[in-house]
Coordinates of C-alpha atoms in Angstrom, one line a residue:
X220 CA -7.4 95.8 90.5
X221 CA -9.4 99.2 91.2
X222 CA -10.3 98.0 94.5
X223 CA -7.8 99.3 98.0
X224 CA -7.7 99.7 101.4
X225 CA -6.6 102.3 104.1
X226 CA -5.0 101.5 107.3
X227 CA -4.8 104.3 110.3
X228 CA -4.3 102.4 113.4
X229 CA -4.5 98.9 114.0
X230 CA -7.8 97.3 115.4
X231 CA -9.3 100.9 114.2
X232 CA -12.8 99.1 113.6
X233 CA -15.0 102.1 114.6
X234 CA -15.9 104.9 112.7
X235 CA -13.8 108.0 113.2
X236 CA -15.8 111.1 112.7
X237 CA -14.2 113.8 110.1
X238 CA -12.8 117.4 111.2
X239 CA -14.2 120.6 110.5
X240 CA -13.2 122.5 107.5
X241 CA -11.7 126.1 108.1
X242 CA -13.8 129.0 106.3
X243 CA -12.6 130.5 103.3
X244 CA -11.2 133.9 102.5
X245 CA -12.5 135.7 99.3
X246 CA -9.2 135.1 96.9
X247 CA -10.6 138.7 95.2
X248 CA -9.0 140.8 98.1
X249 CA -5.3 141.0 98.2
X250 CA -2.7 138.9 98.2
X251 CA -0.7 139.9 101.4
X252 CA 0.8 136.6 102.3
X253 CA 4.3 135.9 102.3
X254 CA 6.4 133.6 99.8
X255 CA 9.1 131.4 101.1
X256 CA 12.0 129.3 99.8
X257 CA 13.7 126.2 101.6
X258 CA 17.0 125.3 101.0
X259 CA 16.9 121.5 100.6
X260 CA 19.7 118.6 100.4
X261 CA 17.4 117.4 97.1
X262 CA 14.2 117.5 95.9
X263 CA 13.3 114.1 94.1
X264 CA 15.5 111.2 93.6
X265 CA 13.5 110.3 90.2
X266 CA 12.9 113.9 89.0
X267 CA 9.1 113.2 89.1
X268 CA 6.6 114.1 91.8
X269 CA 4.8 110.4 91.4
X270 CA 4.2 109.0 94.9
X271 CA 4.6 105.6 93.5
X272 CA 7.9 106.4 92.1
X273 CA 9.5 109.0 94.2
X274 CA 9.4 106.6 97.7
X275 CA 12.3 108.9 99.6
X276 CA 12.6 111.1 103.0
X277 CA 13.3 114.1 100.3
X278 CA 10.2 113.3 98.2
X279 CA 8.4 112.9 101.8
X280 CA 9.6 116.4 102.6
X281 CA 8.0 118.1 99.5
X282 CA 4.9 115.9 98.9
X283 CA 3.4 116.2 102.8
X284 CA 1.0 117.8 103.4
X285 CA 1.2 120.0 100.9
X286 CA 0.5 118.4 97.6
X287 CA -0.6 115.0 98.0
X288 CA -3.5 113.7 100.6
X289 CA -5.0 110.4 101.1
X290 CA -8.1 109.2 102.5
X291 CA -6.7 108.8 106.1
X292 CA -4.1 111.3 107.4
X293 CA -1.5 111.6 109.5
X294 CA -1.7 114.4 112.9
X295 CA 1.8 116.0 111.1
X296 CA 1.3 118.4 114.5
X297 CA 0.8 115.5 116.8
X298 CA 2.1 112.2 116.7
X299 CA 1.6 111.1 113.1
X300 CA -1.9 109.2 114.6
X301 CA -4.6 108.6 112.3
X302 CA -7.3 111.6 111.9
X303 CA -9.2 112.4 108.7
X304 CA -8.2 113.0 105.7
X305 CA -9.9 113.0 101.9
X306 CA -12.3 110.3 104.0
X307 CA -14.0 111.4 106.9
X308 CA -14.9 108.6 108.6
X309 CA -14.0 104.6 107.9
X310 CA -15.7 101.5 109.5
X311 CA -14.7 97.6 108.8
X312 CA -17.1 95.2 107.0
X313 CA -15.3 92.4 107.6
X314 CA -11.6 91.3 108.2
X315 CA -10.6 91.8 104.2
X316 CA -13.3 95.1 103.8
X317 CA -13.1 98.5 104.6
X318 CA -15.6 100.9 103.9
X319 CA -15.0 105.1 103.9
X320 CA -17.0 107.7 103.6
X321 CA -15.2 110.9 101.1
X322 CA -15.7 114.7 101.8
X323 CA -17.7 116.4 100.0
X324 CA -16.7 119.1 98.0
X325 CA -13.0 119.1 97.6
X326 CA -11.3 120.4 94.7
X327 CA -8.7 119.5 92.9
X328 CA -6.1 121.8 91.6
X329 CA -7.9 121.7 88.0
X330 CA -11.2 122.8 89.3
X331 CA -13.2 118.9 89.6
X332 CA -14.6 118.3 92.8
X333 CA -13.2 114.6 93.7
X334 CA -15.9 111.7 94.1
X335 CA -15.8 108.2 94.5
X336 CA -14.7 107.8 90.7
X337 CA -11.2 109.5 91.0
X338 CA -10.9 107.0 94.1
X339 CA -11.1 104.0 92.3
X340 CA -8.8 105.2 89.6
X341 CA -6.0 106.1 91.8
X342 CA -6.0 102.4 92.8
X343 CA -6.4 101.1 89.5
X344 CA -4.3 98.7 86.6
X345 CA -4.0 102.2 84.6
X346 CA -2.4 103.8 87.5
X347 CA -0.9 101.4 89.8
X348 CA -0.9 97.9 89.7
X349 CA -0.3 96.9 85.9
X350 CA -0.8 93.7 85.0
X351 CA 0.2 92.0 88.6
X352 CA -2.3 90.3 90.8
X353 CA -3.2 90.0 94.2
X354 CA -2.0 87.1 96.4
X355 CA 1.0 86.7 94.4
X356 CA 3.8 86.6 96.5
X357 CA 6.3 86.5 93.4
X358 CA 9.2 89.4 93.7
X359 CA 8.6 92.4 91.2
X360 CA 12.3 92.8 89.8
X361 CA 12.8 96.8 89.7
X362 CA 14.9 99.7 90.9
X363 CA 17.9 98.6 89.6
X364 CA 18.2 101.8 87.4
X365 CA 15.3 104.6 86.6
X366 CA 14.1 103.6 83.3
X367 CA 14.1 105.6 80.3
X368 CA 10.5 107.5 79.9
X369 CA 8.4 105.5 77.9
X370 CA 6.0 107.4 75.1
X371 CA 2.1 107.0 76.2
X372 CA 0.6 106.1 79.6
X373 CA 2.9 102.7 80.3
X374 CA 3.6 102.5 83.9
X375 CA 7.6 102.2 84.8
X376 CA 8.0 98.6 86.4
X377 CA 9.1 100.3 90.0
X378 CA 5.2 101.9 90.0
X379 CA 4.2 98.5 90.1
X380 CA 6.6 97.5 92.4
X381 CA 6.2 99.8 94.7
X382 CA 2.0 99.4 94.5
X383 CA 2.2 95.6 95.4
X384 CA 4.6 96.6 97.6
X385 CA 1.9 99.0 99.9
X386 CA -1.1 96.6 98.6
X387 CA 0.2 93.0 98.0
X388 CA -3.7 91.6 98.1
X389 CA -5.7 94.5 97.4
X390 CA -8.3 93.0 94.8
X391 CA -10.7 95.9 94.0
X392 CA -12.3 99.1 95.0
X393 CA -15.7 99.6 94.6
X394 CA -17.4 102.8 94.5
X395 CA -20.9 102.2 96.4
X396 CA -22.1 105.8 95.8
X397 CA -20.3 109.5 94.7
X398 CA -18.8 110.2 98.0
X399 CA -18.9 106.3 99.6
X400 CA -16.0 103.5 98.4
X401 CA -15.1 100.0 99.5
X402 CA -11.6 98.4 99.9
X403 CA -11.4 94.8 99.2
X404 CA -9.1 92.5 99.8
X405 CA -7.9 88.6 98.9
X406 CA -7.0 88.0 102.4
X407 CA -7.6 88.7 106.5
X408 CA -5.7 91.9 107.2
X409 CA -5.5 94.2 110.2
X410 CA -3.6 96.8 108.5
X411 CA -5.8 97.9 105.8
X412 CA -6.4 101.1 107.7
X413 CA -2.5 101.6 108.0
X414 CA -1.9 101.0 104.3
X415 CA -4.7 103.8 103.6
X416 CA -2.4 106.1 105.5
X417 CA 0.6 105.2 104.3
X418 CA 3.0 107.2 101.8
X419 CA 2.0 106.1 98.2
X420 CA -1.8 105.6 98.9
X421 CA -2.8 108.8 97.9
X422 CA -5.6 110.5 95.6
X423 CA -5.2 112.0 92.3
X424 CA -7.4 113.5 89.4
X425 CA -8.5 111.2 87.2
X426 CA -9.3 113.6 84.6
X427 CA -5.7 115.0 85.2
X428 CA -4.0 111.8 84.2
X429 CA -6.4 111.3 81.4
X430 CA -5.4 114.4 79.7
X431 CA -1.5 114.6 80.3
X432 CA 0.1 113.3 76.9
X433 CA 2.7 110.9 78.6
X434 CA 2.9 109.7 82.1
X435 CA 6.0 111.8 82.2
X436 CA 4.1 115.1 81.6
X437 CA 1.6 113.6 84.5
X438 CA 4.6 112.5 86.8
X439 CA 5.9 116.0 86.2
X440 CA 2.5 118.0 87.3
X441 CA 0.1 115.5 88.8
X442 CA -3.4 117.1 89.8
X443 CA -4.1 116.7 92.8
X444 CA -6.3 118.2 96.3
X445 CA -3.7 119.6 98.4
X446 CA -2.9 123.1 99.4
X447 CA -0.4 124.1 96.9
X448 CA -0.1 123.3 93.5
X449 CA 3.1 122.8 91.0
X450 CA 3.5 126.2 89.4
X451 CA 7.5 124.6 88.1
X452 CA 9.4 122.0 88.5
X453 CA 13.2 122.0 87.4
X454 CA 14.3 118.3 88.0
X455 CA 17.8 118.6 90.0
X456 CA 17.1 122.4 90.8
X457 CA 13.8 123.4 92.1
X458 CA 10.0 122.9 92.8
X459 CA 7.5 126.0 92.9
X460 CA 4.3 125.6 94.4
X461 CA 1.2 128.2 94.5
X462 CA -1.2 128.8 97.0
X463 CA -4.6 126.1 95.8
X464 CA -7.3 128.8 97.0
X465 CA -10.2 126.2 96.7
X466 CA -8.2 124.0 99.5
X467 CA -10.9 122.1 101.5
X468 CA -9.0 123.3 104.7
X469 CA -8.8 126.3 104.2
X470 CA -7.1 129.3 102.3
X471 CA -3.2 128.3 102.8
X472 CA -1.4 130.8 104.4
X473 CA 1.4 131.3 101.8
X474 CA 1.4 132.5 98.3
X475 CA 4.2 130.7 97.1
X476 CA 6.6 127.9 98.2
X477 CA 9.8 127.1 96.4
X478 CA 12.3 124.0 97.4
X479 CA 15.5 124.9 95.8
X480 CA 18.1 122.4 95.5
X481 CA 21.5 123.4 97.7
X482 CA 23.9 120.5 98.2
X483 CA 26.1 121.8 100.8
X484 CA 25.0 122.5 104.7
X485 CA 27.3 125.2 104.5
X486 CA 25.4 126.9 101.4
X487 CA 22.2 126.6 103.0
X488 CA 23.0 128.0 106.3
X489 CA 25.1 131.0 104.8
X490 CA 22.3 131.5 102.9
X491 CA 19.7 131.1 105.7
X492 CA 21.9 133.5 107.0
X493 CA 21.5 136.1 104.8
X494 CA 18.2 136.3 104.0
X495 CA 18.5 134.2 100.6
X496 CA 16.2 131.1 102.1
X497 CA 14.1 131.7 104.8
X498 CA 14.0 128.0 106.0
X499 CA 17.2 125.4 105.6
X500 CA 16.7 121.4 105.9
X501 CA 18.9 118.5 106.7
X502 CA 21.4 120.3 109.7
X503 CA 24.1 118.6 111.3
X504 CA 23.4 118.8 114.9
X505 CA 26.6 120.1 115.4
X506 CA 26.1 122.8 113.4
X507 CA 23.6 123.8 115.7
X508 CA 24.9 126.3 118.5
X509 CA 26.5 127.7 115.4
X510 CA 23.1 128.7 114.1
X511 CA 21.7 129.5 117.1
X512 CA 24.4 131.9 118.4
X513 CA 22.4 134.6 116.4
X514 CA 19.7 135.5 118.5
X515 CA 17.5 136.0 115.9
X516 CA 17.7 132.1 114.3
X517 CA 16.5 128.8 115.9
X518 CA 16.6 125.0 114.8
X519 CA 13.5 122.8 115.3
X520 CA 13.9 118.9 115.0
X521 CA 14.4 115.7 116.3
X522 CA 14.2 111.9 116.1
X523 CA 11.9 110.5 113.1
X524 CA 10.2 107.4 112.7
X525 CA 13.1 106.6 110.3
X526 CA 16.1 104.4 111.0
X527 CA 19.1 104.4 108.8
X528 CA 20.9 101.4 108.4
X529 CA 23.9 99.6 106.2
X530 CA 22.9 97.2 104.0
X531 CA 24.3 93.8 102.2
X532 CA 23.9 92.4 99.4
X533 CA 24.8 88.3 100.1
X534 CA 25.6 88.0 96.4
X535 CA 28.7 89.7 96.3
X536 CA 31.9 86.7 97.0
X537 CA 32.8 87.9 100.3
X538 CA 29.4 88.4 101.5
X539 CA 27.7 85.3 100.7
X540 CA 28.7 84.0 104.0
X541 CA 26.6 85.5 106.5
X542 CA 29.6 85.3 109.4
X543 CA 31.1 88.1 107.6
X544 CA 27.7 89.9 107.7
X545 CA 27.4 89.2 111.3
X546 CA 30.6 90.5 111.9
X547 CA 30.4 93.6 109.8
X548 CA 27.0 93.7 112.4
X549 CA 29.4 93.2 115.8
X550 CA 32.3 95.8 114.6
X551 CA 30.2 98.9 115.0
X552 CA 29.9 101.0 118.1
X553 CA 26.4 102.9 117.3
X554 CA 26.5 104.5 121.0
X555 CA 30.2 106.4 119.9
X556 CA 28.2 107.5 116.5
X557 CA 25.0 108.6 118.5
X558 CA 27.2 110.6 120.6
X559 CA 30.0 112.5 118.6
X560 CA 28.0 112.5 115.0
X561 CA 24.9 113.6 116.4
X562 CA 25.7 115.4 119.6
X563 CA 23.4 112.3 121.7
X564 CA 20.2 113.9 119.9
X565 CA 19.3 110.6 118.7
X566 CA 19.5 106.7 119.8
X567 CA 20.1 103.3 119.2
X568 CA 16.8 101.7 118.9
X569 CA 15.8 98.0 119.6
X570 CA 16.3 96.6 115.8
X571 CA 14.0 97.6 113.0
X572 CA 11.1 98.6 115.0
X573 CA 9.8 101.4 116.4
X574 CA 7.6 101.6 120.4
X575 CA 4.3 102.7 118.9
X576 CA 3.7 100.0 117.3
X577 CA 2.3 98.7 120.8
X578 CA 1.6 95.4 121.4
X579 CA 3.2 94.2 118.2
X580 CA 6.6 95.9 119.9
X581 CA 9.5 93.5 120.6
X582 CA 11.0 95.1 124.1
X583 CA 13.4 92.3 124.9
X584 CA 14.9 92.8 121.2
X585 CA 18.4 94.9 120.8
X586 CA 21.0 95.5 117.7
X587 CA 23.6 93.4 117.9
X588 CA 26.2 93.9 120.3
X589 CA 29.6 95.6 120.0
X590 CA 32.3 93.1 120.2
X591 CA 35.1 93.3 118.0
X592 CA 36.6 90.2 119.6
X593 CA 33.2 88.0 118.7
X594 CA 34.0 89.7 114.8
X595 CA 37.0 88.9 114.8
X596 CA 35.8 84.9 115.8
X597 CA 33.3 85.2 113.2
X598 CA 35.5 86.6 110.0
X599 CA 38.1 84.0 111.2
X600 CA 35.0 80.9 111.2
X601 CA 34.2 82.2 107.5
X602 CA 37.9 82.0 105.9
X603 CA 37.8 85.6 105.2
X604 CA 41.5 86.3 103.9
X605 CA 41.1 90.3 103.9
X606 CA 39.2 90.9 100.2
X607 CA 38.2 94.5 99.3
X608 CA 34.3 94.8 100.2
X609 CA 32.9 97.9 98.0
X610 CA 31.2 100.8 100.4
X611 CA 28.6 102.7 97.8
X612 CA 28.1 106.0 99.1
X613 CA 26.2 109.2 98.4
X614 CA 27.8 112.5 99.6
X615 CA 25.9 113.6 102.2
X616 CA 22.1 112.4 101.2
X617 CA 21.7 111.7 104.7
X618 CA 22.8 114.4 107.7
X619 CA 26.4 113.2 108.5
X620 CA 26.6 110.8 105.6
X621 CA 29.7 110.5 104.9
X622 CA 31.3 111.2 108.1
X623 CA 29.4 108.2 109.4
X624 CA 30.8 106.0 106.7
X625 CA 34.7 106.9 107.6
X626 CA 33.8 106.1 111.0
X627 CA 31.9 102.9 110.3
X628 CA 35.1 101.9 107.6
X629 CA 37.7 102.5 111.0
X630 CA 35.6 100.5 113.2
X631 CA 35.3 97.5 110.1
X632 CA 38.9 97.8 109.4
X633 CA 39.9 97.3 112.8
X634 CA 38.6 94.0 113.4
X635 CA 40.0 92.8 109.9
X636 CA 37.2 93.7 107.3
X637 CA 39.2 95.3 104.1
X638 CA 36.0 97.8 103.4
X639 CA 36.9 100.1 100.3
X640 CA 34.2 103.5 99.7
X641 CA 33.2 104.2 96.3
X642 CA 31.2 107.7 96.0
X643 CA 27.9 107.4 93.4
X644 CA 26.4 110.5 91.9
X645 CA 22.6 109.3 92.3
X646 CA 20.5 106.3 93.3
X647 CA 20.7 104.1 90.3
X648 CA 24.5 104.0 90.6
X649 CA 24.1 103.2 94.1
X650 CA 21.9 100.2 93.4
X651 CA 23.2 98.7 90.0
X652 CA 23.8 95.2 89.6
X653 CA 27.2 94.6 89.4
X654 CA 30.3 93.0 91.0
X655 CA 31.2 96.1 93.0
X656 CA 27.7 96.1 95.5
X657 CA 27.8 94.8 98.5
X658 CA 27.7 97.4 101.4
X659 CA 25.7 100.8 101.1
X660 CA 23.4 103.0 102.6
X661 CA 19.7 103.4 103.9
X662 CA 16.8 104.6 105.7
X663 CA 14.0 102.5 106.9
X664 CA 10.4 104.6 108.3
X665 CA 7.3 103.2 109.3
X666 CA 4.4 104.5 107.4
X667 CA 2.3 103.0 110.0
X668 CA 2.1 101.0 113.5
X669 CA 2.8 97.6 112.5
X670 CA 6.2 95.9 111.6
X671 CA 4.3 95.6 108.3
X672 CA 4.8 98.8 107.3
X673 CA 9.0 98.2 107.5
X674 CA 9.8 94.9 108.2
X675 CA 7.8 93.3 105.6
X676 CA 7.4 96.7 102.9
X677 CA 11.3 96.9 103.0
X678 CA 12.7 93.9 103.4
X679 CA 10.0 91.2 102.3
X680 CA 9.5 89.5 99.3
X681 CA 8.2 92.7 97.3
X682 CA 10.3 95.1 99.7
X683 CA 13.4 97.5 98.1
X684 CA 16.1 94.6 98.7
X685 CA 14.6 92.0 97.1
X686 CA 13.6 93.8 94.4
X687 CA 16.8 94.9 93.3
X688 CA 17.9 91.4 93.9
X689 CA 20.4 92.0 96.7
X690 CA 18.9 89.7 99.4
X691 CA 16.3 86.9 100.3
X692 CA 15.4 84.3 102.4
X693 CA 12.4 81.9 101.7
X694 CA 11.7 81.9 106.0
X695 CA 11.0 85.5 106.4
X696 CA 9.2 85.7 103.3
X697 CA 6.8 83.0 104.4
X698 CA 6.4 84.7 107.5
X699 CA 6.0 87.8 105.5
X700 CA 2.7 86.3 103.9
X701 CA 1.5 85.3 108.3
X702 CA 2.1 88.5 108.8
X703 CA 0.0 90.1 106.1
X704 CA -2.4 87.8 106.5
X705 CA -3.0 86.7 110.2
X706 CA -5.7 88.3 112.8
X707 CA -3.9 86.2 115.5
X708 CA -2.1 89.0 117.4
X709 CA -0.2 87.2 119.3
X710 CA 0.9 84.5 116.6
X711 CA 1.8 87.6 113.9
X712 CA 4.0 88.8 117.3
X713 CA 6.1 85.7 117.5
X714 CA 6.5 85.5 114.0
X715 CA 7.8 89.3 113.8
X716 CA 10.1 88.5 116.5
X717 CA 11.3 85.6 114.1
X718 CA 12.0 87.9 111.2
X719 CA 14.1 89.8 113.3
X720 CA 16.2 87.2 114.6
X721 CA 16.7 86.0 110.9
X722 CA 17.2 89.7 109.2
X723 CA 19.4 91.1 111.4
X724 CA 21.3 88.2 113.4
X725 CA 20.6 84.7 111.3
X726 CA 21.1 85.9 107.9
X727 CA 21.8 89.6 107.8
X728 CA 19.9 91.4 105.2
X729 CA 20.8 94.9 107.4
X730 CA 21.9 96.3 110.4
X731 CA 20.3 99.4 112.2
X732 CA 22.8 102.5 112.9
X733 CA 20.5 104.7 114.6
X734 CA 17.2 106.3 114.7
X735 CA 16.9 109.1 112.3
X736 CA 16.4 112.6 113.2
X737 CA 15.7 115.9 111.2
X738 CA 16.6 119.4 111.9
X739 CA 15.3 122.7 110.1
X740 CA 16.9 126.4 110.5
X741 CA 14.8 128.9 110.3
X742 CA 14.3 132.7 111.9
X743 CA 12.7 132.8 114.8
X744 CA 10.1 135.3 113.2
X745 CA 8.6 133.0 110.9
X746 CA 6.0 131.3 113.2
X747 CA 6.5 128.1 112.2
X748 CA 6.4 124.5 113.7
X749 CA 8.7 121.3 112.4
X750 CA 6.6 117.7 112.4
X751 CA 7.9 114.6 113.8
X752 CA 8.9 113.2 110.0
X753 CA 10.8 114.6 107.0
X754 CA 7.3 116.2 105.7
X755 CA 6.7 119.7 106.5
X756 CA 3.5 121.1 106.9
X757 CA 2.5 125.0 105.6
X758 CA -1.2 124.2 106.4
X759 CA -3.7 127.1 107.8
X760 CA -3.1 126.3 111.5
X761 CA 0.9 125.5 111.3
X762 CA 2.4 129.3 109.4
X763 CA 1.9 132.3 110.9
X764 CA -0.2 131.6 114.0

């Protein structure tokens, strides 16, 4: 299993030529640039800075584009299109091949210049996939609770997961020459580009991995080609990064960044405030005039291509019927949230998708209405008798978290549904297998332009849900497998547009809230500019200019 693919945009069958690298600054002169320190919600989830394990908007925010790179990029300072990355130009084969050509003469953070070798490692059994094959469409059970470290180079089963997951048929990588690879797959897809692009499919040192002890020591200072590398990291405090000099694009502009961890909005902006952080993450929007009263202060943000949702696990007794589902679905009024949560800076979007995926984009699709009348109907059609449904909730690991769940358990309790919140400490509480899940939190992004990249990554047979074992349903994932595996545009169309109606009317496995935004305080001085995602970029070109 050495053998992967990339995927920018869809149908991207041409070469795409690379961009030019920035000149270099003799590192012997001095060191005049600036340090800065962001005030963060949270750093990791799993206190490691693996790709593969940390999948999260917070890990996104830390990872992009300053440590980790792939072989395609994302425009962080456009629209998140494809441009070049580690590769600097790709061409297709044939419908399961995709060829790239690497830059030459990029350094890792130990030194190595990275060649076709460290490519086909990072998509290796060692590294990623374990002993699980291509083509198997057989759910990876994982998530339900971060493992305890394992002596030697054993991969934790959510690695694994999370690899067939991005790369369900990748069967090899083959290195043709030093600077040349090939993806191949099992099966037809149209998305290889996408998947090369995607959040997880990134490059690491070879040599790095084979020398840390554990992959715990690896997880906690991967090597890697980006423009800063790990100086510290203090799981559940901070993460200090230093300047990598060698960069390929260019001498970064900073010496040092440092992500500290500051729970409350009101400690981050006090201490934007007074000097203590010089950027603060995750703002409430309506803690936004606030900011910007002083003259001197200024929020950049807005919507993602992230979509929070609720989510059910149809295991629990009073959710096994999906009429209760549906009517959890029909109690919520997501225009009322959109407008006194989040000030109207966001939307409600049509369903689980997002417009640029194009021609794959279901226009005629909408979230189910609000009608607490029709959930009313439904609750009384599935004998509900007014059971206590458990709410798992993080405090505030999204913007507005909690405020959105007391006004999502009004809105449930006033067409009947007896909905009872239970505050968690971490992830693994929130998703432990026992009596008490049934209704929590999430985010959904798109790592690319193709229902793929959500639909199918989140909610399909290898997707989070199933994984943990709260959801499944044998029609959307054999539709899953079309969807991987079909050229037929219009066919894999009609079949997303199924795996809709089945996810989030039929069957709910979910229901979409609202699209995600982001918001980031900072001084007006600091010439700085937010991306369109939860990554922030501190590349030459995007501080100081």
């Amino acid at each position: 299993m050495t053998k992967l693919t990339r995927r920018g945009l869809l149908g991207a069958g041409a070469a795409i030529s690379g961009s030019f690298i920035l000149p270099r600054v003799s590192i012997a002169q001095a060191d005049n640039r600036p340090s800065v320190t962001i005030a963060v919600q949270k750093v990791t989830n799993s206190n490691v800075l693996d790709v593969l394990r940390e999948q999260s908007n917070v890990g996104e925010r830390v990872f992009y584009s300053s440590l980790w790179e792939s072989l395609i990029s994302k425009n962080f300072r456009g629209n998140l299109e494809a441009v070049p990355g580690l590769a600097t130009e790709w061409k297709r084969i044939d419908d399961q091949t995709v060829e790239l050509k690497l830059r030459q003469g990029v350094k890792f953070h130990n030194g190595d210049e990275m060649t076709a070798e460290d490519v086909v490692f990072s998509f290796s059994r060692e590294r990623m996939f374990g002993d699980s094959e291509a083509k198997s469409r057989t759910t990876i059970k994982a998530f339900e609770k971060i493992p305890t470290p394992r002596p030697g180079k054993e991969l934790p089963p959510d690695v694994i997961g999370v690899a067939r997951r991005m790369w369900p048929d990748l069967v090899r990588v083959d290195a043709v020459d030093k600077y040349t690879v090939r993806f191949v797959n099992a099966t037809p897809d149209v998305t290889i580009e996408g998947r090369l692009m995607r959040y997880g499919s990134d490059i690491m040192s070879r040599r790095g991995w084979e020398e840390a002890a554990s992959y715990l020591d690896w997880a906690r200072k991967p090597i890697t080609t980006g423009p800063y590398k790990i100086v510290e990291f203090k799981p559940d405090v901070s993460l200090t990064l230093e300047a990598h000099d060698e960069y390929w694009g260019g001498r970064p502009p900073l010496k040092r960044i440092r992500f500290v961890e500051v729970p409350e909005v009101a400690s981050r902006i006090n201490g934007l405030l007074s000097g203590e952080y010089q950027l603060a993450c995750d703002i409430p929007p309506d803690q936004i005039a606030g900011i910007e009263k002083n003259a001197a202060f200024e929020v950049q943000g807005g919507t993602i291509l992230n979509h929070r949702l609720t989510v059910f696990d149809k295991n629990h007794p009073q959710l096994a019927n999906p009429l209760v589902r549906r009517a959890f679905t029909h109690a919520i009024d997501r225009q009322a949230i959109v407008d006194s949560l989040w000030a109207g800076r966001t939307r409600v979007p049509k369903g689980l998708q997002w417009e640029f995926y194009g021609d794959m984009f279901i226009a005629d699709w909408s979230v189910p209405a609000f009608d607490p009348k029709l959930a009313q109907d439904l609750l009384k059609q599935a004998g509900y008798k007014g059971d206590p449904i458990p709410y798992r909730l993080l405090n505030n690991y999204y913007t507005n978290q909690t405020a959105t769940a007391q006004v999502l358990v009004e809105m449930w309790q006033a067409v009947g549904l007896n909905v009872q919140i239970e505050t968690k400490e971490n992830w693994s509480q929130i998703l432990e297998r026992a009596p008490t899940r049934a209704v929590r939190d999430w985010s959904n992004s798109a790592a690319f332009n193709d229902p793929v990249s959500s639909l199918v990554a989140q909610h399909g047979p290898n997707g989070q849900q199933q994984q943990v074992g709260e959801w499944t349903n044998a029609e959307l994932n054999q539709l899953s497998e079309f969807l991987e595996t079909s050229t037929d545009r219009a066919a894999r169309k009609k079949a997303f547009g199924r795996m809709l109606e089945i996810a989030e009317r039929e069957d709910p496995a979910y229901t979409v809230l609202h699209q995600n935004a982001t918001f980031t305080a900072k001084p007006k001085s600091i010439k700085w500019k937010a991306s369109p995602a939860f990554a922030m970029d501190f590349r030459t070109g995007n501080y100081g200019v």
